[in-house]
PDB file of C-alpha atoms in Angstrom:
ATOM      1  CA  MET A  14      18.485   0.977 105.694  1.00 61.00           C
ATOM      2  CA  ARG A  15      20.807  -2.182 103.245  1.00 59.00           C
ATOM      3  CA  GLU A  16      17.832  -4.217 101.745  1.00 62.00           C
ATOM      4  CA  LYS A  17      17.172  -0.301 100.363  1.00 61.00           C
ATOM      5  CA  LYS A  18      20.973   0.369  99.279  1.00 60.00           C
ATOM      6  CA  ARG A  19      20.820  -3.252  97.613  1.00 61.00           C
ATOM      7  CA  TRP A  20      17.399  -2.351  95.475  1.00 64.00           C
ATOM      8  CA  GLU A  21      18.657   0.560  94.608  1.00 68.00           C
ATOM      9  CA  SER A  22      21.944  -0.814  93.644  1.00 68.00           C
ATOM     10  CA  MET A  23      19.808  -3.565  91.244  1.00 68.00           C
ATOM     11  CA  ALA A  24      17.607  -0.417  90.091  1.00 68.00           C
ATOM     12  CA  LYS A  25      20.735   1.208  88.710  1.00 70.00           C
ATOM     13  CA  GLY A  26      22.492  -1.652  87.454  1.00 67.00           C
ATOM     14  CA  LEU A  27      18.837  -2.428  85.276  1.00 69.00           C
ATOM     15  CA  VAL A  28      18.914   0.916  84.106  1.00 69.00           C
ATOM     16  CA  LEU A  29      22.987   1.051  82.972  1.00 68.00           C
ATOM     17  CA  GLY A  30      22.403  -2.169  81.632  1.00 68.00           C
ATOM     18  CA  ALA A  31      19.292  -1.251  79.340  1.00 71.00           C
ATOM     19  CA  LEU A  32      21.070   2.170  77.752  1.00 71.00           C
ATOM     20  CA  PHE A  33      24.371   0.173  77.217  1.00 66.00           C
ATOM     21  CA  THR A  34      22.222  -2.421  75.354  1.00 71.00           C
ATOM     22  CA  SER A  35      20.239   0.272  73.344  1.00 72.00           C
ATOM     23  CA  PHE A  36      23.820   2.244  72.559  1.00 65.00           C
ATOM     24  CA  LEU A  37      24.635  -1.213  71.189  1.00 63.00           C
ATOM     25  CA  LEU A  38      21.702  -1.686  69.156  1.00 65.00           C
ATOM     26  CA  LEU A  39      22.023   2.348  68.097  1.00 65.00           C
ATOM     27  CA  LEU A  40      25.831   1.511  66.737  1.00 60.00           C
ATOM     28  CA  TYR A  41      24.085  -1.686  65.276  1.00 57.00           C
ATOM     29  CA  SER A  42      21.502   0.114  63.128  1.00 59.00           C
ATOM     30  CA  TYR A  43      23.880   2.238  61.754  1.00 57.00           C
ATOM     31  CA  ALA A  44      26.774  -0.326  60.815  1.00 53.00           C
ATOM     32  CA  VAL A  45      24.819  -3.112  58.822  1.00 49.00           C
ATOM     33  CA  PRO A  46      22.662  -1.476  56.390  1.00 52.00           C
ATOM     34  CA  PRO A  47      19.343  -3.801  56.206  1.00 53.00           C
ATOM     35  CA  LEU A  48      17.385  -6.102  53.334  1.00 50.00           C
ATOM     36  CA  HIS A  49      14.666  -3.739  51.542  1.00 49.00           C
ATOM     37  CA  ALA A  50      11.696  -5.881  51.279  1.00 50.00           C
ATOM     38  CA  GLY A  51       9.942  -1.800  50.516  1.00 48.00           C
ATOM     39  CA  LEU A  52      11.341   1.230  48.993  1.00 43.00           C
ATOM     40  CA  PRO A  53      10.868   3.885  51.481  1.00 39.00           C
ATOM     41  CA  SER A  54      10.378   7.210  50.002  1.00 35.00           C
ATOM     42  CA  THR A  55      13.984   8.443  51.953  1.00 33.00           C
ATOM     43  CA  MET A  56      15.796   6.095  50.040  1.00 35.00           C
ATOM     44  CA  GLN A  57      17.686   7.667  47.622  1.00 35.00           C
ATOM     45  CA  TRP A  58      18.394   5.109  44.566  1.00 35.00           C
ATOM     46  CA  PRO A  59      20.419   5.218  41.657  1.00 35.00           C
ATOM     47  CA  GLN A  60      18.179   6.048  38.311  1.00 36.00           C
ATOM     48  CA  ARG A  61      16.973   3.411  36.271  1.00 37.00           C
ATOM     49  CA  ARG A  62      14.317   3.982  34.177  1.00 36.00           C
ATOM     50  CA  GLN A  63      16.918   4.753  31.093  1.00 37.00           C
ATOM     51  CA  ASP A  64      18.278   1.295  32.253  1.00 40.00           C
ATOM     52  CA  PRO A  65      17.542  -2.013  31.525  1.00 44.00           C
ATOM     53  CA  ALA A  66      17.458  -4.697  34.008  1.00 46.00           C
ATOM     54  CA  CYS A  67      20.918  -5.581  34.173  1.00 50.00           C
ATOM     55  CA  TRP A  68      22.698  -2.272  35.335  1.00 44.00           C
ATOM     56  CA  SER A  69      25.886  -1.248  34.143  1.00 39.00           C
ATOM     57  CA  ARG A  70      28.745  -0.652  36.428  1.00 37.00           C
ATOM     58  CA  SER A  71      28.677   2.978  36.077  1.00 36.00           C
ATOM     59  CA  ALA A  72      24.746   3.206  37.647  1.00 39.00           C
ATOM     60  CA  LEU A  73      25.744   1.740  40.999  1.00 40.00           C
ATOM     61  CA  THR A  74      26.959   5.049  42.264  1.00 36.00           C
ATOM     62  CA  PRO A  75      24.348   7.070  44.379  1.00 42.00           C
ATOM     63  CA  THR A  76      22.700  10.348  43.208  1.00 39.00           C
ATOM     64  CA  PRO A  77      21.490  12.960  45.707  1.00 38.00           C
ATOM     65  CA  ARG A  78      19.184  14.397  43.578  1.00 41.00           C
ATOM     66  CA  LYS A  79      15.219  14.475  43.461  1.00 35.00           C
ATOM     67  CA  GLU A  80      14.681  13.328  40.272  1.00 36.00           C
ATOM     68  CA  ASP A  81      16.985  10.570  39.870  1.00 36.00           C
ATOM     69  CA  VAL A  82      15.142   8.616  43.383  1.00 35.00           C
ATOM     70  CA  PHE A  83      13.165   5.560  43.609  1.00 40.00           C
ATOM     71  CA  PRO A  84       9.621   5.944  43.899  1.00 41.00           C
ATOM     72  CA  PRO A  85       8.320   3.973  46.578  1.00 47.00           C
ATOM     73  CA  PHE A  86       6.237   2.020  44.165  1.00 50.00           C
ATOM     74  CA  TYR A  87       7.388   0.852  40.858  1.00 55.00           C
ATOM     75  CA  THR A  88       5.721  -1.430  38.430  1.00 63.00           C
ATOM     76  CA  CYS A  89       7.155  -3.761  36.045  1.00 67.00           C
ATOM     77  CA  SER A  90       6.769  -2.394  32.484  1.00 61.00           C
ATOM     78  CA  PRO A  91       9.724  -2.411  30.745  1.00 59.00           C
ATOM     79  CA  ALA A  92      12.130   0.298  30.503  1.00 55.00           C
ATOM     80  CA  PRO A  93      12.318   2.252  27.587  1.00 53.00           C
ATOM     81  CA  GLY A  94      14.400   0.491  24.966  1.00 53.00           C
ATOM     82  CA  GLU A  95      14.056  -2.303  27.447  1.00 54.00           C
ATOM     83  CA  SER A  96      13.366  -5.800  24.998  1.00 53.00           C
ATOM     84  CA  GLU A  97      10.235  -7.390  26.022  1.00 49.00           C
ATOM     85  CA  THR A  98      11.683 -11.155  26.396  1.00 49.00           C
ATOM     86  CA  ALA A  99      13.953 -12.758  28.850  1.00 50.00           C
ATOM     87  CA  SER A 100      17.907 -11.692  27.875  1.00 51.00           C
ATOM     88  CA  PRO A 101      20.229 -11.642  31.195  1.00 52.00           C
ATOM     89  CA  ALA A 102      24.123 -10.833  30.496  1.00 48.00           C
ATOM     90  CA  ASN A 103      25.844 -13.520  28.952  1.00 44.00           C
ATOM     91  CA  GLY A 104      28.918 -14.138  30.733  1.00 43.00           C
ATOM     92  CA  SER A 105      31.319 -13.881  27.353  1.00 43.00           C
ATOM     93  CA  SER A 106      31.269 -10.862  27.288  1.00 44.00           C
ATOM     94  CA  SER A 107      32.074 -10.350  31.049  1.00 44.00           C
ATOM     95  CA  SER A 108      35.873  -9.192  30.062  1.00 49.00           C
ATOM     96  CA  SER A 109      33.753  -6.599  27.451  1.00 53.00           C
ATOM     97  CA  GLY A 110      32.095  -4.796  29.896  1.00 77.00           C
ATOM     98  CA  CYS A 111      28.731  -6.892  30.170  1.00 87.00           C
ATOM     99  CA  ARG A 112      26.678  -5.379  33.252  1.00 90.00           C
ATOM    100  CA  PRO A 113      25.619  -7.024  36.210  1.00 93.00           C
ATOM    101  CA  CYS A 114      21.860  -8.191  35.970  1.00 96.00           C
ATOM    102  CA  ARG A 115      20.106  -7.353  39.288  1.00 95.00           C
ATOM    103  CA  ASP A 116      16.549  -8.680  38.593  1.00 97.00           C
ATOM    104  CA  ILE A 117      16.910 -12.729  39.696  1.00 98.00           C
ATOM    105  CA  VAL A 118      13.553 -15.217  40.221  1.00 98.00           C
ATOM    106  CA  PHE A 119      15.736 -17.798  42.350  1.00 98.00           C
ATOM    107  CA  MET A 120      13.040 -21.254  43.091  1.00 98.00           C
ATOM    108  CA  LYS A 121      14.184 -22.737  45.966  1.00 97.00           C
ATOM    109  CA  THR A 122      14.033 -26.460  46.193  1.00 97.00           C
ATOM    110  CA  HIS A 123      14.790 -28.503  48.615  1.00 96.00           C
ATOM    111  CA  LYS A 124      17.843 -30.315  49.709  1.00 93.00           C
ATOM    112  CA  THR A 125      20.033 -28.477  47.105  1.00 94.00           C
ATOM    113  CA  ALA A 126      22.197 -26.685  48.760  1.00 91.00           C
ATOM    114  CA  SER A 127      19.737 -24.040  47.944  1.00 94.00           C
ATOM    115  CA  SER A 128      20.266 -22.104  51.201  1.00 92.00           C
ATOM    116  CA  THR A 129      23.763 -21.067  50.592  1.00 93.00           C
ATOM    117  CA  LEU A 130      22.499 -19.582  47.169  1.00 95.00           C
ATOM    118  CA  LEU A 131      19.948 -17.728  49.145  1.00 95.00           C
ATOM    119  CA  ASN A 132      22.843 -16.500  51.574  1.00 94.00           C
ATOM    120  CA  ILE A 133      24.832 -15.345  48.431  1.00 96.00           C
ATOM    121  CA  LEU A 134      21.488 -13.956  46.724  1.00 96.00           C
ATOM    122  CA  PHE A 135      20.779 -12.121  50.094  1.00 96.00           C
ATOM    123  CA  ARG A 136      24.349 -10.631  49.981  1.00 95.00           C
ATOM    124  CA  PHE A 137      24.430  -9.789  47.206  1.00 96.00           C
ATOM    125  CA  GLY A 138      20.950  -7.801  47.795  1.00 96.00           C
ATOM    126  CA  GLN A 139      22.324  -5.820  50.868  1.00 95.00           C
ATOM    127  CA  LYS A 140      25.146  -4.603  49.262  1.00 94.00           C
ATOM    128  CA  HIS A 141      23.358  -3.008  46.204  1.00 94.00           C
ATOM    129  CA  ARG A 142      20.252  -2.245  48.485  1.00 95.00           C
ATOM    130  CA  LEU A 143      17.774  -4.199  45.792  1.00 96.00           C
ATOM    131  CA  LYS A 144      14.106  -4.791  46.542  1.00 96.00           C
ATOM    132  CA  PHE A 145      13.238  -8.477  47.842  1.00 97.00           C
ATOM    133  CA  ALA A 146       9.952  -9.968  47.736  1.00 96.00           C
ATOM    134  CA  PHE A 147       9.816 -11.401  50.865  1.00 96.00           C
ATOM    135  CA  PRO A 148       7.360 -13.685  52.553  1.00 96.00           C
ATOM    136  CA  ASN A 149       4.263 -12.235  54.649  1.00 91.00           C
ATOM    137  CA  GLY A 150       4.654 -13.610  57.921  1.00 85.00           C
ATOM    138  CA  ARG A 151       6.865 -16.694  57.514  1.00 87.00           C
ATOM    139  CA  ASN A 152      10.032 -18.180  55.388  1.00 90.00           C
ATOM    140  CA  ASP A 153       8.057 -19.475  52.550  1.00 95.00           C
ATOM    141  CA  PHE A 154       5.680 -18.444  50.622  1.00 97.00           C
ATOM    142  CA  ASP A 155       2.482 -20.754  52.001  1.00 95.00           C
ATOM    143  CA  TYR A 156       4.798 -23.950  51.273  1.00 96.00           C
ATOM    144  CA  PRO A 157       3.553 -26.409  49.555  1.00 96.00           C
ATOM    145  CA  ALA A 158       0.338 -24.461  48.176  1.00 96.00           C
ATOM    146  CA  PHE A 159       1.053 -22.706  44.779  1.00 97.00           C
ATOM    147  CA  PHE A 160       2.614 -19.084  45.185  1.00 97.00           C
ATOM    148  CA  ALA A 161       0.657 -16.213  44.774  1.00 96.00           C
ATOM    149  CA  ARG A 162       1.338 -12.855  44.020  1.00 95.00           C
ATOM    150  CA  SER A 163      -0.607 -12.029  47.135  1.00 94.00           C
ATOM    151  CA  LEU A 164       1.304 -13.439  49.236  1.00 96.00           C
ATOM    152  CA  VAL A 165       4.094 -10.831  49.366  1.00 96.00           C
ATOM    153  CA  GLN A 166       4.779  -8.980  52.074  1.00 94.00           C
ATOM    154  CA  ASP A 167       3.121  -5.344  51.221  1.00 90.00           C
ATOM    155  CA  TYR A 168       1.858  -6.624  47.636  1.00 93.00           C
ATOM    156  CA  ARG A 169      -0.022  -4.237  45.997  1.00 92.00           C
ATOM    157  CA  PRO A 170      -1.395  -4.472  41.885  1.00 91.00           C
ATOM    158  CA  GLY A 171       1.829  -4.012  39.477  1.00 89.00           C
ATOM    159  CA  ALA A 172       4.628  -3.961  42.351  1.00 92.00           C
ATOM    160  CA  CYS A 173       7.855  -5.018  40.988  1.00 94.00           C
ATOM    161  CA  PHE A 174      10.519  -6.717  42.722  1.00 97.00           C
ATOM    162  CA  ASN A 175      14.484  -7.420  42.413  1.00 97.00           C
ATOM    163  CA  ILE A 176      14.774 -10.570  43.586  1.00 97.00           C
ATOM    164  CA  ILE A 177      12.725 -13.271  44.994  1.00 97.00           C
ATOM    165  CA  CYS A 178      14.396 -16.398  46.460  1.00 96.00           C
ATOM    166  CA  ASN A 179      12.439 -17.498  49.063  1.00 96.00           C
ATOM    167  CA  HIS A 180      11.094 -21.202  48.881  1.00 97.00           C
ATOM    168  CA  MET A 181       7.878 -21.733  47.324  1.00 97.00           C
ATOM    169  CA  ARG A 182       5.599 -24.073  45.322  1.00 97.00           C
ATOM    170  CA  PHE A 183       6.644 -22.578  41.512  1.00 98.00           C
ATOM    171  CA  HIS A 184       3.710 -21.032  39.921  1.00 98.00           C
ATOM    172  CA  TYR A 185       5.369 -19.450  37.257  1.00 97.00           C
ATOM    173  CA  ASP A 186       2.554 -16.937  35.982  1.00 96.00           C
ATOM    174  CA  GLU A 187       2.052 -15.396  39.433  1.00 97.00           C
ATOM    175  CA  VAL A 188       5.849 -15.153  39.239  1.00 97.00           C
ATOM    176  CA  ARG A 189       6.847 -14.125  36.891  1.00 96.00           C
ATOM    177  CA  GLY A 190       4.611 -10.569  37.097  1.00 95.00           C
ATOM    178  CA  LEU A 191       6.838  -9.938  40.318  1.00 96.00           C
ATOM    179  CA  VAL A 192       9.264  -9.031  38.373  1.00 96.00           C
ATOM    180  CA  ARG A 193      10.958  -6.943  34.691  1.00 95.00           C
ATOM    181  CA  PRO A 194      10.040  -9.140  31.652  1.00 94.00           C
ATOM    182  CA  ASN A 195      13.967  -9.883  31.270  1.00 92.00           C
ATOM    183  CA  ALA A 196      14.669 -11.023  34.752  1.00 97.00           C
ATOM    184  CA  THR A 197      17.263 -14.214  35.398  1.00 98.00           C
ATOM    185  CA  PHE A 198      15.448 -17.777  36.087  1.00 98.00           C
ATOM    186  CA  ILE A 199      17.439 -19.877  38.030  1.00 98.00           C
ATOM    187  CA  THR A 200      16.949 -22.959  40.322  1.00 98.00           C
ATOM    188  CA  VAL A 201      19.391 -25.646  41.518  1.00 97.00           C
ATOM    189  CA  LEU A 202      18.477 -29.640  41.221  1.00 97.00           C
ATOM    190  CA  ARG A 203      20.260 -32.689  42.986  1.00 96.00           C
ATOM    191  CA  ASP A 204      20.504 -36.696  42.100  1.00 94.00           C
ATOM    192  CA  PRO A 205      17.102 -37.956  42.731  1.00 92.00           C
ATOM    193  CA  ALA A 206      18.382 -40.697  44.811  1.00 91.00           C
ATOM    194  CA  ARG A 207      20.575 -38.188  47.109  1.00 93.00           C
ATOM    195  CA  LEU A 208      17.361 -36.494  47.239  1.00 93.00           C
ATOM    196  CA  PHE A 209      15.609 -39.136  48.688  1.00 92.00           C
ATOM    197  CA  GLU A 210      17.732 -39.937  51.157  1.00 92.00           C
ATOM    198  CA  SER A 211      18.507 -36.865  52.544  1.00 92.00           C
ATOM    199  CA  SER A 212      15.022 -35.592  52.526  1.00 92.00           C
ATOM    200  CA  PHE A 213      13.860 -38.966  54.319  1.00 91.00           C
ATOM    201  CA  HIS A 214      16.054 -38.315  57.033  1.00 90.00           C
ATOM    202  CA  TYR A 215      15.691 -34.652  57.211  1.00 90.00           C
ATOM    203  CA  PHE A 216      11.485 -34.870  56.999  1.00 91.00           C
ATOM    204  CA  GLY A 217      11.002 -38.400  57.894  1.00 87.00           C
ATOM    205  CA  SER A 218       9.608 -36.969  61.411  1.00 87.00           C
ATOM    206  CA  VAL A 219       6.741 -34.759  59.748  1.00 91.00           C
ATOM    207  CA  VAL A 220       5.473 -37.382  57.138  1.00 89.00           C
ATOM    208  CA  PRO A 221       3.259 -39.790  59.447  1.00 90.00           C
ATOM    209  CA  PHE A 222       3.943 -42.490  57.215  1.00 85.00           C
ATOM    210  CA  THR A 223       7.099 -43.038  58.419  1.00 87.00           C
ATOM    211  CA  TRP A 224       6.117 -43.183  62.278  1.00 87.00           C
ATOM    212  CA  LYS A 225       4.993 -47.216  61.353  1.00 83.00           C
ATOM    213  CA  LEU A 226       8.379 -48.315  60.419  1.00 87.00           C
ATOM    214  CA  SER A 227       9.861 -49.424  63.314  1.00 83.00           C
ATOM    215  CA  GLY A 228      13.767 -50.314  62.500  1.00 77.00           C
ATOM    216  CA  ARG A 229      17.018 -48.728  63.533  1.00 83.00           C
ATOM    217  CA  ASP A 230      17.732 -48.490  60.056  1.00 87.00           C
ATOM    218  CA  LYS A 231      14.217 -46.686  58.531  1.00 89.00           C
ATOM    219  CA  LEU A 232      15.468 -45.988  55.219  1.00 89.00           C
ATOM    220  CA  ALA A 233      16.543 -49.453  54.052  1.00 89.00           C
ATOM    221  CA  GLU A 234      13.224 -51.102  56.012  1.00 89.00           C
ATOM    222  CA  PHE A 235      11.171 -48.306  53.781  1.00 89.00           C
ATOM    223  CA  LEU A 236      13.253 -48.940  50.598  1.00 88.00           C
ATOM    224  CA  GLN A 237      12.738 -52.752  51.063  1.00 87.00           C
ATOM    225  CA  ASP A 238       8.710 -52.949  50.311  1.00 86.00           C
ATOM    226  CA  PRO A 239       7.991 -48.735  50.342  1.00 87.00           C
ATOM    227  CA  ASP A 240       4.537 -49.433  48.398  1.00 84.00           C
ATOM    228  CA  ARG A 241       3.566 -50.422  51.658  1.00 85.00           C
ATOM    229  CA  TYR A 242       4.161 -47.847  53.189  1.00 86.00           C
ATOM    230  CA  TYR A 243       3.756 -45.183  51.078  1.00 88.00           C
ATOM    231  CA  ASP A 244       0.445 -43.108  51.259  1.00 87.00           C
ATOM    232  CA  PRO A 245       0.284 -40.510  48.074  1.00 87.00           C
ATOM    233  CA  HIS A 246      -1.756 -38.673  49.359  1.00 87.00           C
ATOM    234  CA  GLY A 247      -0.566 -38.776  53.265  1.00 89.00           C
ATOM    235  CA  TYR A 248       0.322 -35.908  55.171  1.00 92.00           C
ATOM    236  CA  ASN A 249       3.562 -34.186  53.566  1.00 92.00           C
ATOM    237  CA  ALA A 250       4.061 -37.275  51.696  1.00 90.00           C
ATOM    238  CA  HIS A 251       5.164 -34.624  48.535  1.00 92.00           C
ATOM    239  CA  TYR A 252       8.776 -34.413  50.467  1.00 92.00           C
ATOM    240  CA  LEU A 253       9.252 -38.650  49.522  1.00 90.00           C
ATOM    241  CA  ARG A 254       8.205 -38.785  46.233  1.00 89.00           C
ATOM    242  CA  ASN A 255       9.514 -36.903  43.433  1.00 91.00           C
ATOM    243  CA  LEU A 256      10.134 -33.471  45.806  1.00 95.00           C
ATOM    244  CA  LEU A 257      11.946 -31.429  42.706  1.00 96.00           C
ATOM    245  CA  PHE A 258       9.254 -32.230  40.579  1.00 96.00           C
ATOM    246  CA  PHE A 259       6.396 -31.314  43.258  1.00 96.00           C
ATOM    247  CA  ASP A 260       8.409 -27.336  44.647  1.00 97.00           C
ATOM    248  CA  LEU A 261       8.656 -26.978  40.537  1.00 97.00           C
ATOM    249  CA  GLY A 262       4.964 -26.773  40.544  1.00 97.00           C
ATOM    250  CA  TYR A 263       4.132 -30.271  38.856  1.00 96.00           C
ATOM    251  CA  ASP A 264       2.612 -33.400  39.668  1.00 94.00           C
ATOM    252  CA  SER A 265       4.792 -35.731  41.582  1.00 91.00           C
ATOM    253  CA  GLY A 266       2.655 -38.396  41.409  1.00 90.00           C
ATOM    254  CA  LEU A 267       2.843 -39.044  37.204  1.00 91.00           C
ATOM    255  CA  ASP A 268       4.009 -42.126  35.682  1.00 90.00           C
ATOM    256  CA  PRO A 269       7.416 -42.172  34.598  1.00 89.00           C
ATOM    257  CA  SER A 270       6.405 -43.183  31.277  1.00 91.00           C
ATOM    258  CA  SER A 271       3.713 -40.424  31.000  1.00 94.00           C
ATOM    259  CA  PRO A 272       4.464 -38.045  27.973  1.00 95.00           C
ATOM    260  CA  ARG A 273       3.535 -35.091  30.066  1.00 96.00           C
ATOM    261  CA  VAL A 274       7.023 -35.914  32.257  1.00 95.00           C
ATOM    262  CA  GLN A 275       9.371 -35.028  29.092  1.00 95.00           C
ATOM    263  CA  GLU A 276       6.728 -32.051  28.604  1.00 97.00           C
ATOM    264  CA  HIS A 277       6.968 -30.033  31.951  1.00 97.00           C
ATOM    265  CA  ILE A 278      11.476 -31.111  31.748  1.00 96.00           C
ATOM    266  CA  LEU A 279      11.581 -28.679  28.257  1.00 97.00           C
ATOM    267  CA  GLU A 280       9.232 -26.349  29.598  1.00 97.00           C
ATOM    268  CA  VAL A 281      11.831 -25.959  32.868  1.00 97.00           C
ATOM    269  CA  GLU A 282      14.716 -25.813  29.731  1.00 96.00           C
ATOM    270  CA  ARG A 283      12.564 -23.363  28.939  1.00 97.00           C
ATOM    271  CA  ARG A 284      11.794 -21.384  31.537  1.00 97.00           C
ATOM    272  CA  PHE A 285      15.105 -21.069  33.537  1.00 98.00           C
ATOM    273  CA  HIS A 286      18.355 -19.284  32.060  1.00 98.00           C
ATOM    274  CA  LEU A 287      20.503 -22.030  34.521  1.00 98.00           C
ATOM    275  CA  VAL A 288      19.776 -24.996  36.479  1.00 97.00           C
ATOM    276  CA  LEU A 289      22.521 -25.244  39.165  1.00 97.00           C
ATOM    277  CA  LEU A 290      23.352 -28.989  40.041  1.00 97.00           C
ATOM    278  CA  GLN A 291      24.106 -29.745  43.173  1.00 95.00           C
ATOM    279  CA  GLU A 292      26.657 -32.496  42.635  1.00 95.00           C
ATOM    280  CA  TYR A 293      28.729 -29.493  40.560  1.00 96.00           C
ATOM    281  CA  PHE A 294      27.505 -26.801  43.160  1.00 95.00           C
ATOM    282  CA  ASP A 295      31.381 -24.879  42.478  1.00 95.00           C
ATOM    283  CA  GLU A 296      31.077 -25.413  38.454  1.00 96.00           C
ATOM    284  CA  SER A 297      27.831 -23.970  38.462  1.00 97.00           C
ATOM    285  CA  LEU A 298      28.209 -20.675  40.836  1.00 97.00           C
ATOM    286  CA  VAL A 299      31.255 -19.801  38.061  1.00 96.00           C
ATOM    287  CA  LEU A 300      28.430 -20.412  35.057  1.00 97.00           C
ATOM    288  CA  LEU A 301      25.785 -18.461  37.911  1.00 97.00           C
ATOM    289  CA  LYS A 302      28.690 -15.766  38.285  1.00 97.00           C
ATOM    290  CA  ASP A 303      29.694 -15.425  34.074  1.00 96.00           C
ATOM    291  CA  LEU A 304      25.196 -15.107  33.619  1.00 97.00           C
ATOM    292  CA  LEU A 305      24.856 -12.480  35.973  1.00 97.00           C
ATOM    293  CA  CYS A 306      28.291 -10.799  35.257  1.00 96.00           C
ATOM    294  CA  TRP A 307      28.781 -10.261  38.994  1.00 97.00           C
ATOM    295  CA  GLU A 308      32.398 -10.562  40.359  1.00 95.00           C
ATOM    296  CA  LEU A 309      34.144 -13.051  41.886  1.00 94.00           C
ATOM    297  CA  GLU A 310      33.306 -12.174  45.389  1.00 94.00           C
ATOM    298  CA  ASP A 311      29.710 -11.632  44.725  1.00 95.00           C
ATOM    299  CA  VAL A 312      29.340 -15.400  45.203  1.00 95.00           C
ATOM    300  CA  LEU A 313      31.660 -17.004  47.573  1.00 93.00           C
ATOM    301  CA  TYR A 314      30.350 -18.348  49.957  1.00 88.00           C
ATOM    302  CA  PHE A 315      29.921 -21.153  53.516  1.00 79.00           C
ATOM    303  CA  LYS A 316      28.102 -24.053  53.889  1.00 72.00           C
ATOM    304  CA  LEU A 317      24.258 -23.988  54.808  1.00 63.00           C
ATOM    305  CA  ASN A 318      22.542 -26.103  56.618  1.00 62.00           C
ATOM    306  CA  TRP A 319      24.958 -29.295  54.836  1.00 60.00           C
ATOM    307  CA  GLN A 320      24.036 -32.893  56.579  1.00 58.00           C
ATOM    308  CA  ALA A 321      27.253 -34.341  57.633  1.00 55.00           C
ATOM    309  CA  THR A 322      26.171 -38.082  56.952  1.00 52.00           C
ATOM    310  CA  PHE A 323      27.362 -40.902  55.570  1.00 48.00           C
ATOM    311  CA  SER A 324      25.235 -42.076  52.538  1.00 54.00           C
ATOM    312  CA  ASN A 325      23.725 -45.382  52.810  1.00 57.00           C
ATOM    313  CA  LEU A 326      22.509 -45.976  49.427  1.00 57.00           C
ATOM    314  CA  ASN A 327      25.780 -48.119  48.532  1.00 57.00           C
ATOM    315  CA  CYS A 328      25.367 -50.086  52.076  1.00 54.00           C
ATOM    316  CA  HIS A 329      22.779 -52.975  50.759  1.00 51.00           C
ATOM    317  CA  PRO A 330      23.135 -54.871  47.829  1.00 45.00           C
ATOM    318  CA  TRP A 331      19.378 -54.560  46.978  1.00 43.00           C
ATOM    319  CA  LEU A 332      19.480 -50.480  47.086  1.00 49.00           C
ATOM    320  CA  GLY A 333      21.693 -50.402  43.705  1.00 45.00           C
ATOM    321  CA  SER A 334      18.899 -49.523  40.918  1.00 44.00           C
ATOM    322  CA  PRO A 335      15.730 -49.549  43.188  1.00 51.00           C
ATOM    323  CA  ASP A 336      11.922 -48.761  41.485  1.00 55.00           C
ATOM    324  CA  TRP A 337      11.462 -46.418  43.889  1.00 53.00           C
ATOM    325  CA  TRP A 338      13.685 -43.656  43.514  1.00 52.00           C
ATOM    326  CA  THR A 339      13.568 -43.646  39.584  1.00 52.00           C
ATOM    327  CA  LYS A 340      10.223 -42.274  40.294  1.00 55.00           C
ATOM    328  CA  ALA A 341      11.761 -39.553  42.554  1.00 46.00           C
TER     329      ALA A 341
END
């Protein structure tokens, strides 16, 4: 009898625990709106067909009228009167009522404080119920392969999205076809030497040729004779040579003196409306706020994935201007 009562007590406890957990999950689902990768047909959105990609603040109020609700699928064709060329809001007009931009491509680079900026975009998109292009089944778009539209979750030909911001190897034409013509393109870069150091410590364990390094200071050992260890065709080798160039879709093995390097740099300047700098991250966010005509609260942040390690670059006299990271 005592054993029976014990089992009955355990069963009641499990049932009560399950009911309590279900109640908390239900309460959470009502309290926190989800990030939207798609546009459910039951969701009500402000009318956008007559507005450019950067909406006016008055357009943010949802309306219950059926004719103002976004369809579950819409194209990237420019709205009537909308320019075919990219022309994001100019921050200089913020005091005169510029319209906040909501169509954004963030080319997320590695080890550049990009996760912090990603969180800013997630928060802004969730606040305004924007449509994200999320990877299908993983947290990046099949990196290090080039980006392709087919990698987007629930993609259909002609689909259009407000924000693209997960890691990818950039392919401009593929990305361009997923956003409206005047979407804003941004990215973030970092000093090559500091980037290399951070990448070496963070990705070194997944780059097999670094396994040959036996000393306690593997970075110093590597930089004493990088050509001895580095294999340009090795698995994950791109993490330790010209990583930003690789992320942006270019050949990371190009000789620095090649004219194609300068051509690619100029191409980046043409394609991106703003290139943020990790070393001047706060200042860059001020520029981003003005460019997108956002509020100051939209760019407030906590540091994410911040690597609090002491830099060793200045500890070795022979590391003053190594040839290795002038190519990185």
